[in-house]
Amino acid sequence: MIRYYLKYRCFKMSSNSDKWLRLCFEPKELQLKGTLNGGQSFRWKQIDSEWIGVFNSKLWRIKQYEHGIEFKVYTSNDDEPLVKKQKIIESSCSTDIESIKELRDYFQLDFNLREHYTQWCKADELFNSVANDFYGIRMLKQEVLENIFSFICSSNNHISRISSMVEKLAIFYGKEICSYNGSTYYAFPTIEALNQDGVETKLRDNGFGYRAKYIANTAKIIAEKGGNKWITALQAMPYKEAKSELMTLTGVGAKVADCICLMSLAHTSAIPVDTHVYQIARHYISDMPKQKTVTDKLYQRIGDHFRKLYGPSAGWAQTVLFCADLKKFQARD
């Protein structure tokens, strides 16, 4: 474990209780801004030079610098009554190595992104034209359950509203982690917490609309399938089987299933096709018909084109194009 810690040149910035930890890697292997606000995860916000967010039931503060990232991590204190949890509990030195491993896994830093960018630039002029500005866009390795419900919330929605809904789910049904800078942060709820009477009504009363029913029904289905045992089995399934299994959930169509396959199940060839990706695909497929909805046949054709163009990790490459297109779209608003 110590060899792993030193291998990646990770060290404490100071020995006091207000320390920042540093995780080092090659330049341009990770861009926090493009990765954390590109529509993958909805629990991150930027405050000045920091990104603050929740994953693995912990609160993380992360800052970018040229050769890596600096971070602090906070966890809950189960020994104190809930009403007294006002002071943040910071990660101790004994868990520094564990926290570094969690970050490496979350950002999938063992995936050599610069090497793949070089290949994708050679394969595609459009990718080459955006690669310099949209460098270091990585796929996050997210918790399956949170990803399922987050993308159910994404149906006919925009990022700020999706973020609000996901945060409400955590506040209503998640476990409190800590309070920091005037805000209280919560872990994403368990399937047991979401599978209880009154969830649909409460969510509908709080602005979830038709998604309230989708969330309540899906929580019930997952619980009936075995809960965490079903998630473990899902993680072991091949791509097509996992996608089909996900589509048995209420509110999970092909696009949402592919998001979950790509972002939580390590199926790097999954291509989620939405209106942005459809418009990007028109750049490549000259005879593609203009239509308001993407048929199953067209969905498959678009995905196959990107997989042929970029290879086994096409989902990563397509995400870079998605982020570039999303930036243009936001600039027009």
Short mmCIF file of C-alpha atoms in Angstrom, two decimals:
data_model
loop_
_atom_site.label_atom_id
_atom_site.label_comp_id
_atom_site.label_asym_id
_atom_site.label_seq_id
_atom_site.Cartn_x
_atom_site.Cartn_y
_atom_site.Cartn_z
CA MET A 1 0.00 0.00 0.00
CA ILE A 2 2.82 2.42 0.84
CA ARG A 3 4.51 1.63 -2.49
CA TYR A 4 1.28 2.53 -4.27
CA TYR A 5 1.16 5.81 -2.34
CA LEU A 6 4.70 6.79 -3.29
CA LYS A 7 4.47 5.52 -6.85
CA TYR A 8 2.00 8.23 -7.76
CA ARG A 9 3.94 10.96 -5.92
CA CYS A 10 1.15 11.79 -3.51
CA PHE A 11 1.98 13.65 -0.32
CA LYS A 12 0.49 15.78 2.46
CA MET A 13 0.86 19.53 1.99
CA SER A 14 1.29 20.07 5.74
CA SER A 15 1.11 18.18 9.00
CA ASN A 16 -1.55 20.33 10.66
CA SER A 17 -5.27 19.59 10.82
CA ASP A 18 -6.01 21.95 7.93
CA LYS A 19 -3.84 20.08 5.45
CA TRP A 20 -4.42 19.76 1.74
CA LEU A 21 -3.44 16.51 0.08
CA ARG A 22 -1.94 16.43 -3.37
CA LEU A 23 -2.42 13.83 -6.10
CA CYS A 24 0.10 14.22 -8.91
CA PHE A 25 -0.15 13.11 -12.54
CA GLU A 26 0.98 14.16 -15.99
CA PRO A 27 -0.25 17.53 -17.34
CA LYS A 28 -3.53 17.48 -19.30
CA GLU A 29 -4.56 14.08 -17.92
CA LEU A 30 -7.48 15.68 -16.05
CA GLN A 31 -9.41 18.93 -16.44
CA LEU A 32 -11.74 19.39 -13.48
CA LYS A 33 -13.99 22.00 -15.11
CA GLY A 34 -14.85 20.02 -18.21
CA THR A 35 -15.13 16.75 -16.33
CA LEU A 36 -17.23 17.88 -13.36
CA ASN A 37 -19.68 20.22 -15.10
CA GLY A 38 -20.15 18.34 -18.37
CA GLY A 39 -23.38 16.53 -17.49
CA GLN A 40 -21.93 13.36 -15.97
CA SER A 41 -22.41 14.00 -12.27
CA PHE A 42 -24.81 16.52 -10.76
CA ARG A 43 -23.39 16.94 -7.27
CA TRP A 44 -20.45 19.25 -7.96
CA LYS A 45 -20.33 23.03 -7.77
CA GLN A 46 -17.48 25.45 -8.33
CA ILE A 47 -16.80 28.08 -5.68
CA ASP A 48 -13.89 30.35 -6.65
CA SER A 49 -10.97 28.02 -7.41
CA GLU A 50 -12.47 24.98 -5.66
CA TRP A 51 -14.85 22.24 -6.70
CA ILE A 52 -17.05 20.95 -3.88
CA GLY A 53 -19.02 17.74 -4.22
CA VAL A 54 -20.12 14.44 -2.76
CA PHE A 55 -19.26 10.88 -3.74
CA ASN A 56 -18.69 7.66 -1.78
CA SER A 57 -20.68 9.23 1.08
CA LYS A 58 -17.95 11.83 1.66
CA LEU A 59 -17.61 15.55 1.02
CA TRP A 60 -14.69 16.50 -1.22
CA ARG A 61 -13.01 19.83 -1.91
CA ILE A 62 -10.72 19.72 -4.95
CA LYS A 63 -8.47 22.28 -6.62
CA GLN A 64 -6.59 21.99 -9.91
CA TYR A 65 -2.95 22.84 -10.40
CA GLU A 66 -0.59 22.15 -13.29
CA HIS A 67 0.67 18.75 -12.26
CA GLY A 68 -2.34 17.37 -10.46
CA ILE A 69 -5.02 18.19 -7.92
CA GLU A 70 -5.12 19.18 -4.27
CA PHE A 71 -7.98 17.99 -2.09
CA LYS A 72 -9.57 17.71 1.33
CA VAL A 73 -12.10 15.07 2.30
CA TYR A 74 -14.69 15.09 5.08
CA THR A 75 -16.71 12.26 6.58
CA SER A 76 -19.55 11.96 9.06
CA ASN A 77 -19.04 11.41 12.77
CA ASP A 78 -21.45 8.68 13.81
CA ASP A 79 -20.58 9.06 17.49
CA GLU A 80 -22.25 12.48 17.77
CA PRO A 81 -26.00 13.11 17.86
CA LEU A 82 -27.34 14.40 14.54
CA VAL A 83 -28.28 17.80 15.97
CA LYS A 84 -24.70 18.41 17.13
CA LYS A 85 -23.04 17.71 13.79
CA GLN A 86 -22.08 21.28 13.01
CA LYS A 87 -18.32 20.92 12.80
CA ILE A 88 -16.77 19.17 9.83
CA ILE A 89 -14.83 16.00 10.54
CA GLU A 90 -11.74 15.89 8.35
CA SER A 91 -10.03 12.78 7.02
CA SER A 92 -7.29 11.58 9.36
CA CYS A 93 -3.76 10.73 8.28
CA SER A 94 -4.57 7.01 8.53
CA THR A 95 -7.09 7.35 5.70
CA ASP A 96 -5.00 9.53 3.37
CA ILE A 97 -3.92 6.60 1.20
CA GLU A 98 -7.50 5.31 1.03
CA SER A 99 -8.75 8.75 -0.05
CA ILE A 100 -6.12 9.01 -2.76
CA LYS A 101 -7.13 5.60 -4.08
CA GLU A 102 -10.81 6.67 -4.07
CA LEU A 103 -9.97 9.75 -6.15
CA ARG A 104 -7.83 7.76 -8.58
CA ASP A 105 -10.68 5.31 -9.06
CA TYR A 106 -13.31 8.06 -9.34
CA PHE A 107 -11.37 9.89 -12.07
CA GLN A 108 -10.12 6.59 -13.59
CA LEU A 109 -6.58 7.91 -13.65
CA ASP A 110 -5.14 4.56 -14.75
CA PHE A 111 -6.67 5.26 -18.17
CA ASN A 112 -3.95 6.97 -20.25
CA LEU A 113 -6.00 9.81 -21.66
CA ARG A 114 -3.27 11.68 -23.54
CA GLU A 115 -2.37 8.53 -25.45
CA HIS A 116 -6.00 8.04 -26.45
CA TYR A 117 -6.41 11.71 -27.40
CA THR A 118 -3.51 11.28 -29.82
CA GLN A 119 -5.24 8.31 -31.44
CA TRP A 120 -8.61 10.07 -31.63
CA CYS A 121 -7.08 13.22 -33.12
CA LYS A 122 -5.53 11.14 -35.90
CA ALA A 123 -8.85 9.40 -36.54
CA ASP A 124 -11.07 12.48 -36.64
CA GLU A 125 -10.57 16.10 -37.76
CA LEU A 126 -13.48 17.34 -35.64
CA PHE A 127 -12.03 15.78 -32.51
CA ASN A 128 -8.65 17.26 -33.36
CA SER A 129 -10.21 20.73 -33.64
CA VAL A 130 -11.61 20.66 -30.08
CA ALA A 131 -8.98 18.56 -28.30
CA ASN A 132 -6.75 21.48 -27.31
CA ASP A 133 -9.50 23.39 -25.48
CA PHE A 134 -11.29 20.32 -24.16
CA TYR A 135 -8.28 18.37 -22.93
CA GLY A 136 -8.41 16.08 -19.92
CA ILE A 137 -12.14 15.26 -20.12
CA ARG A 138 -12.42 12.01 -18.19
CA MET A 139 -15.27 9.62 -17.54
CA LEU A 140 -16.13 9.51 -13.85
CA LYS A 141 -16.60 6.10 -12.25
CA GLN A 142 -19.85 6.75 -10.40
CA GLU A 143 -21.93 4.79 -7.94
CA VAL A 144 -24.51 2.76 -9.86
CA LEU A 145 -27.53 3.60 -7.74
CA GLU A 146 -26.93 7.35 -7.75
CA ASN A 147 -26.31 7.31 -11.49
CA ILE A 148 -29.57 5.46 -12.18
CA PHE A 149 -31.71 7.94 -10.29
CA SER A 150 -29.75 10.98 -11.45
CA PHE A 151 -30.38 10.14 -15.09
CA ILE A 152 -34.01 9.35 -14.45
CA CYS A 153 -34.16 12.98 -13.27
CA SER A 154 -32.42 14.07 -16.48
CA SER A 155 -35.42 13.25 -18.69
CA ASN A 156 -36.41 16.41 -20.64
CA ASN A 157 -34.42 18.50 -18.22
CA HIS A 158 -31.41 20.82 -17.96
CA ILE A 159 -28.31 20.47 -15.78
CA SER A 160 -29.15 23.05 -13.09
CA ARG A 161 -32.61 21.55 -12.49
CA ILE A 162 -31.28 17.98 -12.53
CA SER A 163 -28.69 19.03 -9.93
CA SER A 164 -31.44 20.51 -7.77
CA MET A 165 -33.49 17.31 -7.95
CA VAL A 166 -30.54 15.04 -7.12
CA GLU A 167 -29.68 17.25 -4.17
CA LYS A 168 -33.27 17.08 -2.92
CA LEU A 169 -33.15 13.28 -3.06
CA ALA A 170 -30.02 13.36 -0.89
CA ILE A 171 -31.50 15.87 1.58
CA PHE A 172 -34.83 14.06 1.89
CA TYR A 173 -33.57 10.49 2.12
CA GLY A 174 -29.77 10.47 2.48
CA LYS A 175 -27.55 10.30 5.54
CA GLU A 176 -26.00 13.56 6.73
CA ILE A 177 -22.25 13.75 6.15
CA CYS A 178 -21.25 17.09 7.66
CA SER A 179 -21.78 20.84 7.65
CA TYR A 180 -19.33 23.08 5.86
CA ASN A 181 -19.34 26.81 5.18
CA GLY A 182 -23.00 27.19 6.09
CA SER A 183 -24.27 24.21 4.08
CA THR A 184 -25.11 20.67 5.13
CA TYR A 185 -24.13 17.83 2.84
CA TYR A 186 -25.76 14.41 2.51
CA ALA A 187 -24.84 11.06 1.02
CA PHE A 188 -27.01 9.73 -1.78
CA PRO A 189 -29.84 7.61 -0.30
CA THR A 190 -29.88 3.82 -0.17
CA ILE A 191 -32.41 1.80 -2.11
CA GLU A 192 -34.17 1.01 1.19
CA ALA A 193 -34.61 4.73 1.88
CA LEU A 194 -36.11 5.36 -1.55
CA ASN A 195 -38.36 2.29 -1.43
CA GLN A 196 -40.82 3.42 1.21
CA ASP A 197 -44.36 4.73 1.34
CA GLY A 198 -44.87 8.38 0.46
CA VAL A 199 -41.78 8.89 -1.71
CA GLU A 200 -43.73 9.57 -4.91
CA THR A 201 -46.07 12.06 -3.21
CA LYS A 202 -43.25 13.95 -1.51
CA LEU A 203 -41.19 14.20 -4.69
CA ARG A 204 -44.19 15.30 -6.74
CA ASP A 205 -44.93 17.98 -4.14
CA ASN A 206 -41.34 19.18 -4.49
CA GLY A 207 -41.26 19.72 -8.23
CA PHE A 208 -40.22 16.34 -9.64
CA GLY A 209 -43.33 16.04 -11.83
CA TYR A 210 -43.76 12.71 -13.63
CA ARG A 211 -40.23 11.73 -12.56
CA ALA A 212 -41.56 11.21 -9.02
CA LYS A 213 -43.44 8.11 -10.19
CA TYR A 214 -40.44 6.89 -12.16
CA ILE A 215 -38.19 7.16 -9.09
CA ALA A 216 -40.66 5.46 -6.75
CA ASN A 217 -41.36 2.63 -9.21
CA THR A 218 -37.71 2.07 -10.01
CA ALA A 219 -36.79 1.94 -6.32
CA LYS A 220 -39.45 -0.73 -5.83
CA ILE A 221 -38.27 -2.73 -8.85
CA ILE A 222 -34.62 -2.67 -7.74
CA ALA A 223 -35.61 -3.72 -4.22
CA GLU A 224 -37.67 -6.60 -5.62
CA LYS A 225 -34.76 -7.66 -7.83
CA GLY A 226 -32.52 -7.91 -4.76
CA GLY A 227 -31.24 -4.39 -4.14
CA ASN A 228 -27.46 -4.36 -3.72
CA LYS A 229 -27.20 -7.98 -4.88
CA TRP A 230 -28.84 -6.96 -8.16
CA ILE A 231 -26.39 -4.06 -8.54
CA THR A 232 -23.46 -6.44 -7.97
CA ALA A 233 -24.82 -8.78 -10.61
CA LEU A 234 -25.39 -5.86 -12.99
CA GLN A 235 -21.74 -4.84 -12.68
CA ALA A 236 -20.66 -8.29 -13.85
CA MET A 237 -22.91 -8.38 -16.94
CA PRO A 238 -21.60 -7.80 -20.48
CA TYR A 239 -22.66 -4.55 -22.14
CA LYS A 240 -25.74 -5.65 -24.08
CA GLU A 241 -27.10 -7.69 -21.19
CA ALA A 242 -26.56 -4.88 -18.70
CA LYS A 243 -28.24 -2.36 -21.00
CA SER A 244 -31.28 -4.63 -21.47
CA GLU A 245 -31.52 -5.21 -17.72
CA LEU A 246 -31.39 -1.47 -17.00
CA MET A 247 -34.18 -0.85 -19.49
CA THR A 248 -36.53 -2.94 -17.34
CA LEU A 249 -36.54 -0.02 -14.87
CA THR A 250 -39.22 2.68 -15.08
CA GLY A 251 -37.97 5.78 -16.85
CA VAL A 252 -34.84 4.12 -18.24
CA GLY A 253 -34.69 4.07 -22.02
CA ALA A 254 -31.75 3.36 -24.33
CA LYS A 255 -30.01 6.70 -23.75
CA VAL A 256 -30.22 6.60 -19.94
CA ALA A 257 -29.17 2.94 -19.94
CA ASP A 258 -26.11 3.82 -22.02
CA CYS A 259 -25.24 6.67 -19.64
CA ILE A 260 -25.25 4.22 -16.74
CA CYS A 261 -23.29 1.60 -18.72
CA LEU A 262 -20.63 4.16 -19.65
CA MET A 263 -20.40 6.09 -16.37
CA SER A 264 -20.88 3.36 -13.78
CA LEU A 265 -20.37 -0.07 -15.37
CA ALA A 266 -17.10 0.51 -17.30
CA HIS A 267 -18.62 -0.24 -20.71
CA THR A 268 -16.45 2.25 -22.55
CA SER A 269 -18.02 1.60 -25.95
CA ALA A 270 -21.48 2.72 -24.83
CA ILE A 271 -22.69 5.81 -26.72
CA PRO A 272 -25.61 7.69 -25.13
CA VAL A 273 -27.44 9.36 -28.03
CA ASP A 274 -29.43 12.50 -27.19
CA THR A 275 -30.24 15.62 -29.22
CA HIS A 276 -26.67 16.94 -28.83
CA VAL A 277 -25.10 13.69 -30.03
CA TYR A 278 -27.65 13.47 -32.85
CA GLN A 279 -26.59 16.92 -34.08
CA ILE A 280 -22.90 15.99 -33.76
CA ALA A 281 -23.52 12.81 -35.76
CA ARG A 282 -24.95 14.85 -38.63
CA HIS A 283 -21.41 16.17 -39.14
CA TYR A 284 -20.30 12.63 -40.01
CA ILE A 285 -23.33 10.95 -41.58
CA SER A 286 -24.35 12.98 -44.61
CA ASP A 287 -27.49 11.01 -45.46
CA MET A 288 -28.89 11.02 -41.92
CA PRO A 289 -32.54 12.14 -42.00
CA LYS A 290 -33.72 15.25 -40.18
CA GLN A 291 -36.22 14.21 -37.54
CA LYS A 292 -37.38 15.24 -34.09
CA THR A 293 -36.98 11.82 -32.48
CA VAL A 294 -34.21 9.26 -32.80
CA THR A 295 -35.53 5.86 -33.82
CA ASP A 296 -33.98 2.64 -32.50
CA LYS A 297 -32.42 2.00 -35.90
CA LEU A 298 -30.89 5.48 -36.09
CA TYR A 299 -29.72 5.27 -32.48
CA GLN A 300 -27.82 2.08 -33.28
CA ARG A 301 -26.41 3.56 -36.49
CA ILE A 302 -25.02 6.62 -34.68
CA GLY A 303 -23.47 4.51 -31.93
CA ASP A 304 -21.91 2.11 -34.43
CA HIS A 305 -20.41 5.01 -36.38
CA PHE A 306 -18.62 6.39 -33.32
CA ARG A 307 -17.48 2.92 -32.25
CA LYS A 308 -15.98 2.32 -35.70
CA LEU A 309 -14.34 5.76 -35.69
CA TYR A 310 -12.86 5.75 -32.19
CA GLY A 311 -12.56 2.09 -31.22
CA PRO A 312 -13.20 0.31 -27.89
CA SER A 313 -13.23 3.52 -25.82
CA ALA A 314 -15.56 5.42 -28.14
CA GLY A 315 -17.74 6.49 -25.21
CA TRP A 316 -14.87 8.51 -23.76
CA ALA A 317 -14.11 10.20 -27.10
CA GLN A 318 -17.74 11.02 -27.80
CA THR A 319 -18.00 12.64 -24.37
CA VAL A 320 -15.33 15.17 -25.37
CA LEU A 321 -17.39 16.14 -28.43
CA PHE A 322 -20.49 16.31 -26.23
CA CYS A 323 -18.77 18.72 -23.82
CA ALA A 324 -17.64 20.92 -26.71
CA ASP A 325 -21.14 20.99 -28.20
CA LEU A 326 -22.68 21.64 -24.78
CA LYS A 327 -20.38 24.64 -24.34
CA LYS A 328 -21.53 26.07 -27.68
CA PHE A 329 -25.16 25.44 -26.75
CA GLN A 330 -24.76 27.20 -23.40
CA ALA A 331 -23.06 30.13 -25.09
CA ARG A 332 -26.11 30.62 -27.32
CA ASP A 333 -28.53 30.74 -24.36
#
